[in-house]
PDB file of C-alpha atoms in Angstrom:
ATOM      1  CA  UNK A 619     -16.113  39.179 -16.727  1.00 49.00           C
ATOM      2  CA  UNK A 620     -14.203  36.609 -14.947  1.00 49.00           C
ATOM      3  CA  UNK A 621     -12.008  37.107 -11.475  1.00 53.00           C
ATOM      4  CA  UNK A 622      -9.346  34.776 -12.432  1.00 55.00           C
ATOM      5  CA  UNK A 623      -9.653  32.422  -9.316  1.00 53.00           C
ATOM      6  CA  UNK A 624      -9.579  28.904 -10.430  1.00 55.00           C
ATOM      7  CA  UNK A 625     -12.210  26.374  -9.456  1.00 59.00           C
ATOM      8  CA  UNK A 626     -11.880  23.882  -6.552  1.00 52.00           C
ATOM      9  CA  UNK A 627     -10.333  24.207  -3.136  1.00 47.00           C
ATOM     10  CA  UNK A 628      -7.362  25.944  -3.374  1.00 51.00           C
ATOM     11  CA  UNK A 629      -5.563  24.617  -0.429  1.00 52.00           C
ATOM     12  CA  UNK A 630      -5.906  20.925  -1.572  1.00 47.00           C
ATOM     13  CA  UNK A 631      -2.367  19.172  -3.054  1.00 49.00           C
ATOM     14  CA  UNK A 632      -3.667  16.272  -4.929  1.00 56.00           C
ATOM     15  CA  UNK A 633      -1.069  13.822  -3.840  1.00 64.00           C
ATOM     16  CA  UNK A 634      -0.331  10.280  -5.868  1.00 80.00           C
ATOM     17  CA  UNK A 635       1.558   7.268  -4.507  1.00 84.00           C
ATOM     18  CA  UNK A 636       4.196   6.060  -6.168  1.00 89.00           C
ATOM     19  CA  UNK A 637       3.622   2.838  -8.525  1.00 91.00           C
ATOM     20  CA  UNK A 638       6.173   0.143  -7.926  1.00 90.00           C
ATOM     21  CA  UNK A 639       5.636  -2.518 -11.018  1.00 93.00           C
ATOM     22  CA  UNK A 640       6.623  -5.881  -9.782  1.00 92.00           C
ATOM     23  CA  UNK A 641       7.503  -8.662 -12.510  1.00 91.00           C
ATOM     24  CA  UNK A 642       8.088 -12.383 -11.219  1.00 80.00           C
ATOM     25  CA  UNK A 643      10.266 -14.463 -11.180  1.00 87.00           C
ATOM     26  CA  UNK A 644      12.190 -12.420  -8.358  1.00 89.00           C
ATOM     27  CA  UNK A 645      15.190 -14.034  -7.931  1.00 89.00           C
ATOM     28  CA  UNK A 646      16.811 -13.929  -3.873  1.00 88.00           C
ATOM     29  CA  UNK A 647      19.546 -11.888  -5.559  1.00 91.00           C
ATOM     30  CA  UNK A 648      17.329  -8.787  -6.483  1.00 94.00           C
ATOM     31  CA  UNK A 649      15.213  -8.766  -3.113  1.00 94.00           C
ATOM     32  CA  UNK A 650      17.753  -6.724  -1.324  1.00 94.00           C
ATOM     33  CA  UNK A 651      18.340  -4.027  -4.481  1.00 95.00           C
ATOM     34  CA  UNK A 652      14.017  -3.995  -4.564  1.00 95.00           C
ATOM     35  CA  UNK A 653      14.041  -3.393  -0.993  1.00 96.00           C
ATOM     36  CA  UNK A 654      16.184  -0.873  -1.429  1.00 96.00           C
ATOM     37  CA  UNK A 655      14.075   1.286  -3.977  1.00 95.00           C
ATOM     38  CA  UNK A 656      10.829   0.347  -1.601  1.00 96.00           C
ATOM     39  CA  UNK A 657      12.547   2.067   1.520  1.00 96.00           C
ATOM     40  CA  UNK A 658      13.659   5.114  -0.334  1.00 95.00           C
ATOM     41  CA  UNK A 659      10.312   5.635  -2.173  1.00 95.00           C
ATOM     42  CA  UNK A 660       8.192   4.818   1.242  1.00 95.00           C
ATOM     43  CA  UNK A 661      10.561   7.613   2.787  1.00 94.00           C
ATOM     44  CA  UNK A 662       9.639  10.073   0.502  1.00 93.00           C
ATOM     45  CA  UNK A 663       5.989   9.637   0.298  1.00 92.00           C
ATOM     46  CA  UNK A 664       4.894   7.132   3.026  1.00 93.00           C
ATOM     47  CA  UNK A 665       2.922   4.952   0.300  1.00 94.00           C
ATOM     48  CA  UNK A 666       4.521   2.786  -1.888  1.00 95.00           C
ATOM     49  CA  UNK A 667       1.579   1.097  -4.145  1.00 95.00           C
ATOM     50  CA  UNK A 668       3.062  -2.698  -5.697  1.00 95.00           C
ATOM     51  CA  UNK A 669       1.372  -3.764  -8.635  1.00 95.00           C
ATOM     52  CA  UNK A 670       1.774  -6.939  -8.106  1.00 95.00           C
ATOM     53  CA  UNK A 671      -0.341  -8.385 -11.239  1.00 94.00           C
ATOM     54  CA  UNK A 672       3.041  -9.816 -13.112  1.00 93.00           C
ATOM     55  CA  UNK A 673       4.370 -11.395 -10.324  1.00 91.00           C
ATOM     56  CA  UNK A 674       2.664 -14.584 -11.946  1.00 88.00           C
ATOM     57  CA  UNK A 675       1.406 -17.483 -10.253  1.00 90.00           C
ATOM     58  CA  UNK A 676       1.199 -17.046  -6.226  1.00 91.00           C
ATOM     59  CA  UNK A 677       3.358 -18.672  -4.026  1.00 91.00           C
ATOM     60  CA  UNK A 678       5.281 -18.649  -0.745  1.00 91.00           C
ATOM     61  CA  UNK A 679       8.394 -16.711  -2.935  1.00 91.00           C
ATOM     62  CA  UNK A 680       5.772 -14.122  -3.702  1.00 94.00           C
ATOM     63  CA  UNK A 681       4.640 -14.043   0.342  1.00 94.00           C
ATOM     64  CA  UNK A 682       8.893 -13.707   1.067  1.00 94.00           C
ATOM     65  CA  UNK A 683       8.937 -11.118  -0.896  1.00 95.00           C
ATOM     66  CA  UNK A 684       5.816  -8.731  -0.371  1.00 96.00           C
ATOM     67  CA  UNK A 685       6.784  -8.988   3.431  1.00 96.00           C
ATOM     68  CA  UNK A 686      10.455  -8.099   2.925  1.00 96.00           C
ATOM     69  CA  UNK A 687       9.370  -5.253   0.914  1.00 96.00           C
ATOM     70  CA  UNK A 688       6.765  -4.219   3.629  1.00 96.00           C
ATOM     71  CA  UNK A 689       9.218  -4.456   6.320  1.00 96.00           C
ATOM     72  CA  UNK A 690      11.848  -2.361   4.199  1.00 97.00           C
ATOM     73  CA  UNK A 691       8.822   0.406   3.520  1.00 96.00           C
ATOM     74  CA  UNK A 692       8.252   0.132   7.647  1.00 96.00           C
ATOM     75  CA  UNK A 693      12.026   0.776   8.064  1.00 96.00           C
ATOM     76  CA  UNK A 694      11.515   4.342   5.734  1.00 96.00           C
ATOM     77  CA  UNK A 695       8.434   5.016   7.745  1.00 96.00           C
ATOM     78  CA  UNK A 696       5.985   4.156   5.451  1.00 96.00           C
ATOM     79  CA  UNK A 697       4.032   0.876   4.508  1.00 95.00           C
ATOM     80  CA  UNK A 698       2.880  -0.875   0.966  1.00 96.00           C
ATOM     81  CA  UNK A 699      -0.360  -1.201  -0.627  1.00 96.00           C
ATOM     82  CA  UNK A 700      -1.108  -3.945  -3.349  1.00 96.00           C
ATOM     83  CA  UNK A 701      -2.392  -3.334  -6.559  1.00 95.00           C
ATOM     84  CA  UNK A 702      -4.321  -5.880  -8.624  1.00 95.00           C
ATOM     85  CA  UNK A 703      -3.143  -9.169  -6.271  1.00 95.00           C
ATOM     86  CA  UNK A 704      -4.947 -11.924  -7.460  1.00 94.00           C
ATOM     87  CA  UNK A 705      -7.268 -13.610  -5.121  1.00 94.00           C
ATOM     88  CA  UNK A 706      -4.712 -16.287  -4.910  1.00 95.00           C
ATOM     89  CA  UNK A 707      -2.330 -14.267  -3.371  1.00 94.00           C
ATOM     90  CA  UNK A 708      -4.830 -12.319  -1.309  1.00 94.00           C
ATOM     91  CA  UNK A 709      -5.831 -15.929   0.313  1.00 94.00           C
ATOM     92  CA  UNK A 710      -2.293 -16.688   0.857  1.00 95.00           C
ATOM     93  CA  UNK A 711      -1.137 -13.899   2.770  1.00 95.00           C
ATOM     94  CA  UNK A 712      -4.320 -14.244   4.521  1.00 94.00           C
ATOM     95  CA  UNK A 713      -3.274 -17.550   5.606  1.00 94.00           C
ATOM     96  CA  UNK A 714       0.103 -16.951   6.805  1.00 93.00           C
ATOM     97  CA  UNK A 715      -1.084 -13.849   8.443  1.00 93.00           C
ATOM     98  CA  UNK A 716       0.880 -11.078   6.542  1.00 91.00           C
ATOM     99  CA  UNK A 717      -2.051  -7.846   6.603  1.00 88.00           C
ATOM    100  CA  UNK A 718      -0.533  -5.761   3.542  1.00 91.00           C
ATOM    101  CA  UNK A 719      -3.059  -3.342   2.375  1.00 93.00           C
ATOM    102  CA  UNK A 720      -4.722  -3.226  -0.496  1.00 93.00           C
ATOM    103  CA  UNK A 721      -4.515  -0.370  -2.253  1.00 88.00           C
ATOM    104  CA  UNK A 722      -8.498   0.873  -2.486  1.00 81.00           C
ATOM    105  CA  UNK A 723      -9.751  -1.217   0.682  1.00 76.00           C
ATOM    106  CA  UNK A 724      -9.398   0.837   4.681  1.00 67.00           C
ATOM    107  CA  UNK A 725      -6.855  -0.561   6.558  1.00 60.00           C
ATOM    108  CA  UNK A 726      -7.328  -2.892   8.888  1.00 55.00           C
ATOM    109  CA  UNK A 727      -9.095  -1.145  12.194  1.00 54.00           C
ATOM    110  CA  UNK A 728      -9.937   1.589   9.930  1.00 53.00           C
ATOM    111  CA  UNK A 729     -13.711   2.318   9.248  1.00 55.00           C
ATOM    112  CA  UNK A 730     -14.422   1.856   5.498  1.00 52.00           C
ATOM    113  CA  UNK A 731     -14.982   5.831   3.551  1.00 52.00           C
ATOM    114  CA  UNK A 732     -18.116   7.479   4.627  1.00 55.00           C
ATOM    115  CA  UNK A 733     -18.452   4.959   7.411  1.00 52.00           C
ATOM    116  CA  UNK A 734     -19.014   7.042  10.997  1.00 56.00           C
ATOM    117  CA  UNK A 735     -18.952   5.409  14.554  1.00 56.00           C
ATOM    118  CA  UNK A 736     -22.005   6.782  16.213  1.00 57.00           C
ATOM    119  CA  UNK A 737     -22.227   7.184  20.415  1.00 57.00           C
ATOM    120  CA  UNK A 738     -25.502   6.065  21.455  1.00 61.00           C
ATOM    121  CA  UNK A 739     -26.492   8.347  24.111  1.00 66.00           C
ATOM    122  CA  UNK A 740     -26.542   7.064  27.953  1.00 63.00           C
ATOM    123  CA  UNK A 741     -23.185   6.065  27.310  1.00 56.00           C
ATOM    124  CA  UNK A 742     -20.323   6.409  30.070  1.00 60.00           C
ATOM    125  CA  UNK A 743     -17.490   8.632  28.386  1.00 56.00           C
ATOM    126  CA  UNK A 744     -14.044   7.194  29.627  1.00 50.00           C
TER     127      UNK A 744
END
């Protein structure tokens, strides 16, 4: 005989972020109308997850635009994550100092899954 009750935790919501397909060239013309979509979709779920994989090969147009769209997904209170950037790009935005997230990898100042910060004892609490 069976109760009925499904299996799991009831209370969880099993949320996904919305995928936002990206497909270079992006011309300075459609930045505004992508930033657009970005800040609406960011205000609705807070992550807005850029596959960025046909943006083809990485350059500073590709940096303009990933930190346009990150500032527009700021402005609806929520923030980017990359999907499949190629190391290229990763270096890049590295080097000009843009710290998008990438979707998969704790943020930066975050402690990596499973990762706990121990107190050693003897230690002052402040």
């Amino acid at each position: 005989m069976s109760c009925g009750r499904p299996r799991g935790l009831p209370d969880v919501d099993p949320r996904t972020d919305p995928v936002f397909v990206l497909r270079g060239p992006v011309t300075r013309d459609e930045v505004a109308g992508l930033s657009d979509v970005v800040r609406g979709l960011a205000a609705r779920s807070g992550v807005v997850v850029c596959d960025v994989a046909g943006l083809g090969p990485p350059g500073l147009a590709q940096v303009d635009l990933l930190a346009r769209l990150e500032l527009a997904a700021r402005r609806g209170g929520g923030r980017i994550a990359l999907r499949n950037p190629a190391p290229a790009l990763r270096a890049l935005l590295g080097l000009v100092g843009l710290g998008i997230q990438v979707e998969g990898e704790a943020e930066q100042g975050e402690p990596a899954g499973g990762v706990e910060e121990a107190v050693e004892t003897g230690d002052a609490a402040s």
